[in-house]
Tab-separated table of C-alpha atoms in Angstrom:
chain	number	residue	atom	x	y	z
A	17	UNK	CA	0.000	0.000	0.000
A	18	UNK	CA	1.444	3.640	-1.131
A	19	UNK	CA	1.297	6.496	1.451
A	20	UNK	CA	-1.011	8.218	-1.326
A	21	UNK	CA	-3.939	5.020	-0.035
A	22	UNK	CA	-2.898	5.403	3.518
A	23	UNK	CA	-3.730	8.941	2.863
A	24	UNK	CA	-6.609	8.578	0.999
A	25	UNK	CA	-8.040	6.014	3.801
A	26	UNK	CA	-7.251	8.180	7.011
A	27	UNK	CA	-9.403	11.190	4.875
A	28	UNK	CA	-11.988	8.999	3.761
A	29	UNK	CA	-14.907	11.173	5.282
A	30	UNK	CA	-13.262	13.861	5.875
A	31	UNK	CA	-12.618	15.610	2.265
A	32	UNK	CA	-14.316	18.622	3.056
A	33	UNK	CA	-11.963	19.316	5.966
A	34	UNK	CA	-8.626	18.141	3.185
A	35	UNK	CA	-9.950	20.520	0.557
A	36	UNK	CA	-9.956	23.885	3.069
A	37	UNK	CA	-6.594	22.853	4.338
A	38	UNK	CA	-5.039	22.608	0.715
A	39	UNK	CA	-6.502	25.409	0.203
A	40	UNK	CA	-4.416	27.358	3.996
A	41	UNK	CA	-1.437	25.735	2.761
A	42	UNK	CA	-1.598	27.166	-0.686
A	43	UNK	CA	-2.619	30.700	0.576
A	44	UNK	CA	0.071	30.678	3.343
A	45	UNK	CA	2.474	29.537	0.313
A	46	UNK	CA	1.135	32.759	-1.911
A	47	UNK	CA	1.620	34.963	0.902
A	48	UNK	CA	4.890	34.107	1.700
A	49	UNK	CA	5.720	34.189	-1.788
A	50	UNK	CA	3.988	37.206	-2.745
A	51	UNK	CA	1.971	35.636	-5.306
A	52	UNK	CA	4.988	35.162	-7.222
A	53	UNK	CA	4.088	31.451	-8.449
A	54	UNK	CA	0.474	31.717	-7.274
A	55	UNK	CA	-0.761	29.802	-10.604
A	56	UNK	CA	1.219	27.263	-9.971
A	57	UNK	CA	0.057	26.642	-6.734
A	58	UNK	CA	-3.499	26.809	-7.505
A	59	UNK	CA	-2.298	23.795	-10.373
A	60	UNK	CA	-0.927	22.276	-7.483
A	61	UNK	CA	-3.735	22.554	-5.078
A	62	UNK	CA	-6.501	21.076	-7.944
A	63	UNK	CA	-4.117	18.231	-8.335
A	64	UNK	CA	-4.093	17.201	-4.831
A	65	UNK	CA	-7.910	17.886	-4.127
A	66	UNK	CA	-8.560	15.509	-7.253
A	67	UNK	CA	-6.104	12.728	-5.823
A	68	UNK	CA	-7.681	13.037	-2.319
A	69	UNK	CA	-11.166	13.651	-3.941
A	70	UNK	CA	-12.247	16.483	-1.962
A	71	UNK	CA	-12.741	18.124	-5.491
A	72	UNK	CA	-16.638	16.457	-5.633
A	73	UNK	CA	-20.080	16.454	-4.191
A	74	UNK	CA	-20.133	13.579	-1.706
A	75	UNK	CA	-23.587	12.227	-3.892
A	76	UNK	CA	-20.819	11.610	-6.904
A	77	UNK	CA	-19.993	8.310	-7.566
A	78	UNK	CA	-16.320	7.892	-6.597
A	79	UNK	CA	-13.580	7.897	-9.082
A	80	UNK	CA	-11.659	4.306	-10.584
């Protein structure tokens, strides 16, 4: 088992609570940055909410 399923176990539930705190973590990063490479922490961010799925509706069916 990767540490990306351990992860994605210990959140399972809880993906409303993973998406706000991707979402701290990249704002502290922009502010400590400036905004210099805001865009590519928002890519980062979406990445990360879609691998931890806190990117969809809890009715969805869950991704393969």
């Amino acid at each position: 088992m990767s540490a990306l399923d351990k992860i994605k176990k210990m959140l399972k539930g809880h993906e409303d609570q993973a998406g706000k705190g991707i979402d701290k973590a990249g704002d502290m990063v922009d502010d400590r940055t400036q905004g210099k490479y805001s865009k590519h922490v928002d890519t980062g961010q979406d990445k990360l909410k879609q691998q931890l799925g806190s990117d969809r509706d809890r009715n969805d069916p869950p991704r393969a």
